[in-house]
GROMACS .gro file of N, CA and C in nm:
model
  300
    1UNK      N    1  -6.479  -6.318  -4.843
    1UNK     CA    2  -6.347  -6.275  -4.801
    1UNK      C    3  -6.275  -6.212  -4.919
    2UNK      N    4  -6.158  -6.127  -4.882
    2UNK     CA    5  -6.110  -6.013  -4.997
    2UNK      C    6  -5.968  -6.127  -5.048
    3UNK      N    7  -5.918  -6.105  -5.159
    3UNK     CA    8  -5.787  -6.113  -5.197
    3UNK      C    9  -5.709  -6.009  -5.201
    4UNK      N   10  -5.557  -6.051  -5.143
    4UNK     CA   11  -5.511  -5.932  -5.143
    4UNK      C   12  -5.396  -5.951  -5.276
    5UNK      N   13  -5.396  -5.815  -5.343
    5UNK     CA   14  -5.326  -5.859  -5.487
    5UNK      C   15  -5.201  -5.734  -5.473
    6UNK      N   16  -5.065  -5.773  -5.448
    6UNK     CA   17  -4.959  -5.734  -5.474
    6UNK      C   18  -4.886  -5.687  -5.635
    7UNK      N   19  -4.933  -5.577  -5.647
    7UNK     CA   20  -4.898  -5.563  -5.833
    7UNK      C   21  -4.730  -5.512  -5.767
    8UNK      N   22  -4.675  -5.535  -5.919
    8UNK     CA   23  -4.558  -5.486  -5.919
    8UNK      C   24  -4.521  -5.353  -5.916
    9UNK      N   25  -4.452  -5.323  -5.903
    9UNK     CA   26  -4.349  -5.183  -5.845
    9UNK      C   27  -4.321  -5.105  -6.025
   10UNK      N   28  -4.420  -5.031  -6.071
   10UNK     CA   29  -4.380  -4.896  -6.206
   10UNK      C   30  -4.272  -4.888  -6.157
   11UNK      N   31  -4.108  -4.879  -6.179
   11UNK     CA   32  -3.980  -4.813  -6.156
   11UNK      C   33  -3.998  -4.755  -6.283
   12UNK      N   34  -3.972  -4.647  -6.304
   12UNK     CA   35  -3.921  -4.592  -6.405
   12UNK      C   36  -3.778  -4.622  -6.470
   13UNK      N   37  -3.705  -4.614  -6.572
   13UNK     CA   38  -3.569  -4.597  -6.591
   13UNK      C   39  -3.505  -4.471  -6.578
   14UNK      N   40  -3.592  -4.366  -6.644
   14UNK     CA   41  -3.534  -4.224  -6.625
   14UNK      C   42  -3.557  -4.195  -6.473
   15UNK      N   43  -3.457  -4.167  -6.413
   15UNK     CA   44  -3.455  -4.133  -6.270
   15UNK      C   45  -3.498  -3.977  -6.219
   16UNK      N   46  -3.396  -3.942  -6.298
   16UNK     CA   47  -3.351  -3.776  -6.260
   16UNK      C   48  -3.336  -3.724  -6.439
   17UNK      N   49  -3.385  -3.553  -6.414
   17UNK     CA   50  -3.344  -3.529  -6.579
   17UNK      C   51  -3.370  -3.359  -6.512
   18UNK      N   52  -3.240  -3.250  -6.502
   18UNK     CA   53  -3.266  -3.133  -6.520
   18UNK      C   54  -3.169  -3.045  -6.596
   19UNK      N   55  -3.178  -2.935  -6.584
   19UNK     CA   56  -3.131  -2.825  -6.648
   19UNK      C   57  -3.030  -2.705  -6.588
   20UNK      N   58  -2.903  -2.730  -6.612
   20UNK     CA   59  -2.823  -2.637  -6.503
   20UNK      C   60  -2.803  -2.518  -6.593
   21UNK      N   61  -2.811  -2.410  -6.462
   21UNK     CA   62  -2.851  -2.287  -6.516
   21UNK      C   63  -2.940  -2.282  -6.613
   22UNK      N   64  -3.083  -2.295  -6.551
   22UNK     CA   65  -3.199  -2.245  -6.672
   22UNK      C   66  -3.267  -2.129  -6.576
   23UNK      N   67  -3.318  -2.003  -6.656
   23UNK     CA   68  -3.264  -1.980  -6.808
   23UNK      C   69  -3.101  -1.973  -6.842
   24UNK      N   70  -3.079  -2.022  -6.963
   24UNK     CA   71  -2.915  -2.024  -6.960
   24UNK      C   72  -2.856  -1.878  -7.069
   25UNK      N   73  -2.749  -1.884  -7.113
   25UNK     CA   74  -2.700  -1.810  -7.222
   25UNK      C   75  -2.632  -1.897  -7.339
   26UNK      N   76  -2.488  -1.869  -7.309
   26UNK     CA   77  -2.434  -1.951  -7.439
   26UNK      C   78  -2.427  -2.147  -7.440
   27UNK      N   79  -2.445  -2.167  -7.287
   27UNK     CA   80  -2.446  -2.299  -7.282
   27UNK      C   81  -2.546  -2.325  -7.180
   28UNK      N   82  -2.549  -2.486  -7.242
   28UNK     CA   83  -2.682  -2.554  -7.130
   28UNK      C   84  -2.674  -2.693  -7.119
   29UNK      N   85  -2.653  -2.700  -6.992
   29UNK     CA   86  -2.624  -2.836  -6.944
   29UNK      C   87  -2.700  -2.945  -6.884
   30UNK      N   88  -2.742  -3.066  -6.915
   30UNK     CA   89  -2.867  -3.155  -6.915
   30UNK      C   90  -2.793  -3.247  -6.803
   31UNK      N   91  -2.781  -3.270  -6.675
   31UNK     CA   92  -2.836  -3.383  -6.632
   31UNK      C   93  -2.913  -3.471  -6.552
   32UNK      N   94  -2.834  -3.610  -6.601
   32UNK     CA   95  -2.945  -3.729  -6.570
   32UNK      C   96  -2.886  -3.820  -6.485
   33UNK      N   97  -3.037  -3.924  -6.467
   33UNK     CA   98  -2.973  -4.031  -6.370
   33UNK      C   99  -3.062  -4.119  -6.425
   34UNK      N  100  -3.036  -4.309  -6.403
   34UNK     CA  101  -3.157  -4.383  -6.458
   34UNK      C  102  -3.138  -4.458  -6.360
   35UNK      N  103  -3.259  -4.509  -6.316
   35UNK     CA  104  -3.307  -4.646  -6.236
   35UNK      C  105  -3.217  -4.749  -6.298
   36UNK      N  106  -3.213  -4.757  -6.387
   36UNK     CA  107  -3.150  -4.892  -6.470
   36UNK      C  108  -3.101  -4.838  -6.583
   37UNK      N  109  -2.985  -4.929  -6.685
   37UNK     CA  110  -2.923  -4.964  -6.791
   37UNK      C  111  -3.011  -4.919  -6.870
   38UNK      N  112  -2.970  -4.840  -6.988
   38UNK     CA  113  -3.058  -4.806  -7.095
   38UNK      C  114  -2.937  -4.742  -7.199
   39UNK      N  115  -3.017  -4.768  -7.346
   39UNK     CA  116  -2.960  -4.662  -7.455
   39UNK      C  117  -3.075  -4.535  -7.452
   40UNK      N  118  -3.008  -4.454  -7.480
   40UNK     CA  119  -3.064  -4.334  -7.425
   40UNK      C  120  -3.068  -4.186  -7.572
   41UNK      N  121  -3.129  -4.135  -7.565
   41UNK     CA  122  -3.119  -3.988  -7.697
   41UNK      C  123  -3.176  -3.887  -7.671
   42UNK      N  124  -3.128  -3.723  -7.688
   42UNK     CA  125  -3.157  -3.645  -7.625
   42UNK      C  126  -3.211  -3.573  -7.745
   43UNK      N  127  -3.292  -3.543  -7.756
   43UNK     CA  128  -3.358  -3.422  -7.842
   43UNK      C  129  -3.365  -3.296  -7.838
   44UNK      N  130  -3.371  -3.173  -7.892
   44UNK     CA  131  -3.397  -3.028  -7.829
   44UNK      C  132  -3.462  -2.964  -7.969
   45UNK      N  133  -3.608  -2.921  -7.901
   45UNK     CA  134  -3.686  -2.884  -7.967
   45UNK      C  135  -3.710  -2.702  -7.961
   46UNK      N  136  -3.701  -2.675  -8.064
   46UNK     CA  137  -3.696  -2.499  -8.048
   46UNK      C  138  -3.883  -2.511  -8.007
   47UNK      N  139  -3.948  -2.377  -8.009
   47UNK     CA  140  -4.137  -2.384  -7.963
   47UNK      C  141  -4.172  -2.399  -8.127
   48UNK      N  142  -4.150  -2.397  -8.210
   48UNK     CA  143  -4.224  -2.493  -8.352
   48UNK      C  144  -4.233  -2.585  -8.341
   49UNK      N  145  -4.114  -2.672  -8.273
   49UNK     CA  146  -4.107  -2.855  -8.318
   49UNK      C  147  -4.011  -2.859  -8.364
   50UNK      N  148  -3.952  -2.775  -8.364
   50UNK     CA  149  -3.819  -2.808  -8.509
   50UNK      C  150  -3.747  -2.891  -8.372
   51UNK      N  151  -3.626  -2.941  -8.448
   51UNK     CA  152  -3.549  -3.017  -8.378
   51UNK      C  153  -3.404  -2.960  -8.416
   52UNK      N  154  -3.285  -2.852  -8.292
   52UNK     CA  155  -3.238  -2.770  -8.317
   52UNK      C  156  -3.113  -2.811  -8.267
   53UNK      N  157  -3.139  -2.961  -8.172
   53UNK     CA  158  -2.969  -3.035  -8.134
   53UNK      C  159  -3.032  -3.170  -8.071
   54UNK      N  160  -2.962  -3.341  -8.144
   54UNK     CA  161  -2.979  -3.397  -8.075
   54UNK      C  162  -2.841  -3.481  -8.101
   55UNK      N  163  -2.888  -3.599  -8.041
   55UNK     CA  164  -2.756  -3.706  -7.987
   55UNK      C  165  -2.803  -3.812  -7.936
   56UNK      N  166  -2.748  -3.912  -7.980
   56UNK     CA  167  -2.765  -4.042  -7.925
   56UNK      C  168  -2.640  -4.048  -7.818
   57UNK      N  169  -2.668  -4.080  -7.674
   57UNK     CA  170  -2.607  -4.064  -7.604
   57UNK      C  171  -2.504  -4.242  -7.527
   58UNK      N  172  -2.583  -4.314  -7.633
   58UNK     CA  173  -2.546  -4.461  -7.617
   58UNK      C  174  -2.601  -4.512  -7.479
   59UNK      N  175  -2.529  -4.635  -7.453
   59UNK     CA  176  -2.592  -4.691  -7.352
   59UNK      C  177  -2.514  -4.626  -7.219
   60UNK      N  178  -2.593  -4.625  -7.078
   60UNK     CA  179  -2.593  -4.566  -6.942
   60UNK      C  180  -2.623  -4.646  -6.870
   61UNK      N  181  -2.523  -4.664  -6.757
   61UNK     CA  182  -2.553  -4.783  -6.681
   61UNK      C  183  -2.616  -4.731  -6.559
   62UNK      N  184  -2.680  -4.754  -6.474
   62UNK     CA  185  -2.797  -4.772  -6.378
   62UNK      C  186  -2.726  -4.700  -6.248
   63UNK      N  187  -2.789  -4.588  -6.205
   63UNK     CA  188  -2.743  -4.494  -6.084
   63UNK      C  189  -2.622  -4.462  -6.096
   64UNK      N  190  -2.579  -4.378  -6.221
   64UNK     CA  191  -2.435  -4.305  -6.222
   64UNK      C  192  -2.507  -4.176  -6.300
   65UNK      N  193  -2.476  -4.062  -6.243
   65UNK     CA  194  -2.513  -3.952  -6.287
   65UNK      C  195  -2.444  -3.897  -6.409
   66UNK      N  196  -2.519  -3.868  -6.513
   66UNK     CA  197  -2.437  -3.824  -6.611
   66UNK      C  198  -2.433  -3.711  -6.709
   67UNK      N  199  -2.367  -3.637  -6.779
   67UNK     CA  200  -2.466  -3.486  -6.805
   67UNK      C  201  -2.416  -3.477  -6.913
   68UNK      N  202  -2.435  -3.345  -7.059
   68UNK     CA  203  -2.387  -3.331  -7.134
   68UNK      C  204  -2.395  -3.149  -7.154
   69UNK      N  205  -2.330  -3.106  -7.197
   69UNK     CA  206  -2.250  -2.987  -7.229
   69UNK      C  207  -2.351  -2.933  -7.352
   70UNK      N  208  -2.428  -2.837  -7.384
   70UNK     CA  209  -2.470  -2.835  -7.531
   70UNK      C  210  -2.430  -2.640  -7.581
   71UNK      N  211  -2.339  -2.646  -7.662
   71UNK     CA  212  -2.305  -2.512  -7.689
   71UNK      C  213  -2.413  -2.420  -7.763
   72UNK      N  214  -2.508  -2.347  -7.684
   72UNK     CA  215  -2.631  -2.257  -7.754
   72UNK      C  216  -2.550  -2.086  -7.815
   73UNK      N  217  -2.498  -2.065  -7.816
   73UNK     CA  218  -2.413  -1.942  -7.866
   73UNK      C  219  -2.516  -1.893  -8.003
   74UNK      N  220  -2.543  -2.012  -8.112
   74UNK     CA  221  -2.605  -1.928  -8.208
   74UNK      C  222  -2.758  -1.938  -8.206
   75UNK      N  223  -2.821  -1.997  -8.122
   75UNK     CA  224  -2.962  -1.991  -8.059
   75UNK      C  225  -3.049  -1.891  -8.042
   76UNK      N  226  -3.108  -1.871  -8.098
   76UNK     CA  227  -3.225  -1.783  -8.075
   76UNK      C  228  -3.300  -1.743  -7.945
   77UNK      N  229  -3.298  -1.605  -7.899
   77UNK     CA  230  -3.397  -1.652  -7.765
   77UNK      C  231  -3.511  -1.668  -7.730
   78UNK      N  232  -3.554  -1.793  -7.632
   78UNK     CA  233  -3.667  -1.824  -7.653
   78UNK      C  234  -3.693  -1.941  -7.577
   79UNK      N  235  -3.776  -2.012  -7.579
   79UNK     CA  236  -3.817  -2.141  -7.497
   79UNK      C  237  -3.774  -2.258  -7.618
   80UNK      N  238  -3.742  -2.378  -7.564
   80UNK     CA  239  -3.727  -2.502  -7.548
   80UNK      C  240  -3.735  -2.600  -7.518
   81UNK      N  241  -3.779  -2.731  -7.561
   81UNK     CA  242  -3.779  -2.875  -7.495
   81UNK      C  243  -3.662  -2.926  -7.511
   82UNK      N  244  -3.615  -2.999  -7.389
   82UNK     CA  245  -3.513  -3.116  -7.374
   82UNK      C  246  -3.596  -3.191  -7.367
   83UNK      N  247  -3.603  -3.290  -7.442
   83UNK     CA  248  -3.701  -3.457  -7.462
   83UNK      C  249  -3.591  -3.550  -7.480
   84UNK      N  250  -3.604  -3.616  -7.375
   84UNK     CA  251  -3.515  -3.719  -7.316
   84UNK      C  252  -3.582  -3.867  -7.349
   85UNK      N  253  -3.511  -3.953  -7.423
   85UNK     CA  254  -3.582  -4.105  -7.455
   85UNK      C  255  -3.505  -4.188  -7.428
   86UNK      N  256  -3.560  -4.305  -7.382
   86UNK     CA  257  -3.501  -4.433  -7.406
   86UNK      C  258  -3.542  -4.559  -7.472
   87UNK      N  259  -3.493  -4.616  -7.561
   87UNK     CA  260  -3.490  -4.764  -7.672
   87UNK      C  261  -3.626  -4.819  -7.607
   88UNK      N  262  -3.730  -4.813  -7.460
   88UNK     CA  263  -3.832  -4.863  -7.446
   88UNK      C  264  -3.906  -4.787  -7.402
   89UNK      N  265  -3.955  -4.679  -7.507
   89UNK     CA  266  -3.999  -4.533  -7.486
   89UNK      C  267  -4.044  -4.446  -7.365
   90UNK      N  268  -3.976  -4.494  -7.292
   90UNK     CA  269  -4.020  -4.399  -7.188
   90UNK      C  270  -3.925  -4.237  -7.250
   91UNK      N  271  -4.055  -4.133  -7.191
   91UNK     CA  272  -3.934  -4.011  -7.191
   91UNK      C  273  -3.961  -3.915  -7.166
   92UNK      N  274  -3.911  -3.819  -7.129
   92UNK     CA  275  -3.914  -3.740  -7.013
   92UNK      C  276  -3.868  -3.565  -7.046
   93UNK      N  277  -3.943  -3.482  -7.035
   93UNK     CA  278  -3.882  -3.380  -7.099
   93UNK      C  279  -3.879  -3.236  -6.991
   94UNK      N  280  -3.804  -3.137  -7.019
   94UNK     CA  281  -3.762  -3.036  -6.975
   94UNK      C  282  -3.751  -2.923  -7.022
   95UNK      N  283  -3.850  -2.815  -7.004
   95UNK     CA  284  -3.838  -2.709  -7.021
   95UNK      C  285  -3.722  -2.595  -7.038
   96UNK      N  286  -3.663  -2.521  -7.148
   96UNK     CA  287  -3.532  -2.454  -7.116
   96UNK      C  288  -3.562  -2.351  -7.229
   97UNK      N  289  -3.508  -2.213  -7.118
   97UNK     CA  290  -3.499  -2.097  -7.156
   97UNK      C  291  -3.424  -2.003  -7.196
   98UNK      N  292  -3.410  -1.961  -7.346
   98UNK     CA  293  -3.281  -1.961  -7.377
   98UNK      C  294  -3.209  -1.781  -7.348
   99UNK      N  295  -3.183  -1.706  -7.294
   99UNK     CA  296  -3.161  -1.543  -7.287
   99UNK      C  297  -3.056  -1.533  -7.358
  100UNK      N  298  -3.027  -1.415  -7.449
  100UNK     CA  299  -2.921  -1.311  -7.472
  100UNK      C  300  -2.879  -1.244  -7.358
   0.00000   0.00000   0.00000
């Protein structure tokens, strides 16, 4: 006879994570949503690796949508990562395209 084995439920914390208006121009706006409570940090990676804007965004409490503003005006054009983390590494990233 079989056992039947009930594993637990992967929830993620990062819920939701996009990009308003991509491709963008002078600004670009990130948001998010989390399954749950987390401290949270946003990274933005130019296509080298360099790291060209980040922020610790502190702690976010669980299903409240929340976004941030990032002024690209002296940005180069070109592609981008938004790499999104949280304090128990999950993280989650987003493609963004930058036009003149």
């Amino acid at each position: 006879s079989g056992v039947a084995t009930t594993l637990p439920k992967n929830e993620n914390t990062i819920a939701n994570l996009s990009a308003i208006k991509n491709p963008f121009n002078d600004e670009v706006e990130l948001q998010y949503t989390l399954n749950s409570g987390a401290t949270i940090r946003i990274e933005i990676y130019d296509i080298l690796g360099k790291i060209v804007w980040s922020d610790g965004q502190g702690y976010h409490p669980p299903n409240e949508s929340s976004s941030v503003k990032i002024d690209t005006k002296n940005w180069s054009p070109g592609t981008y990562l938004a790499r999104f983390s949280t304090f128990s590494n999950e993280v989650k990233t987003v493609k963004l395209v930058h036009e003149k």
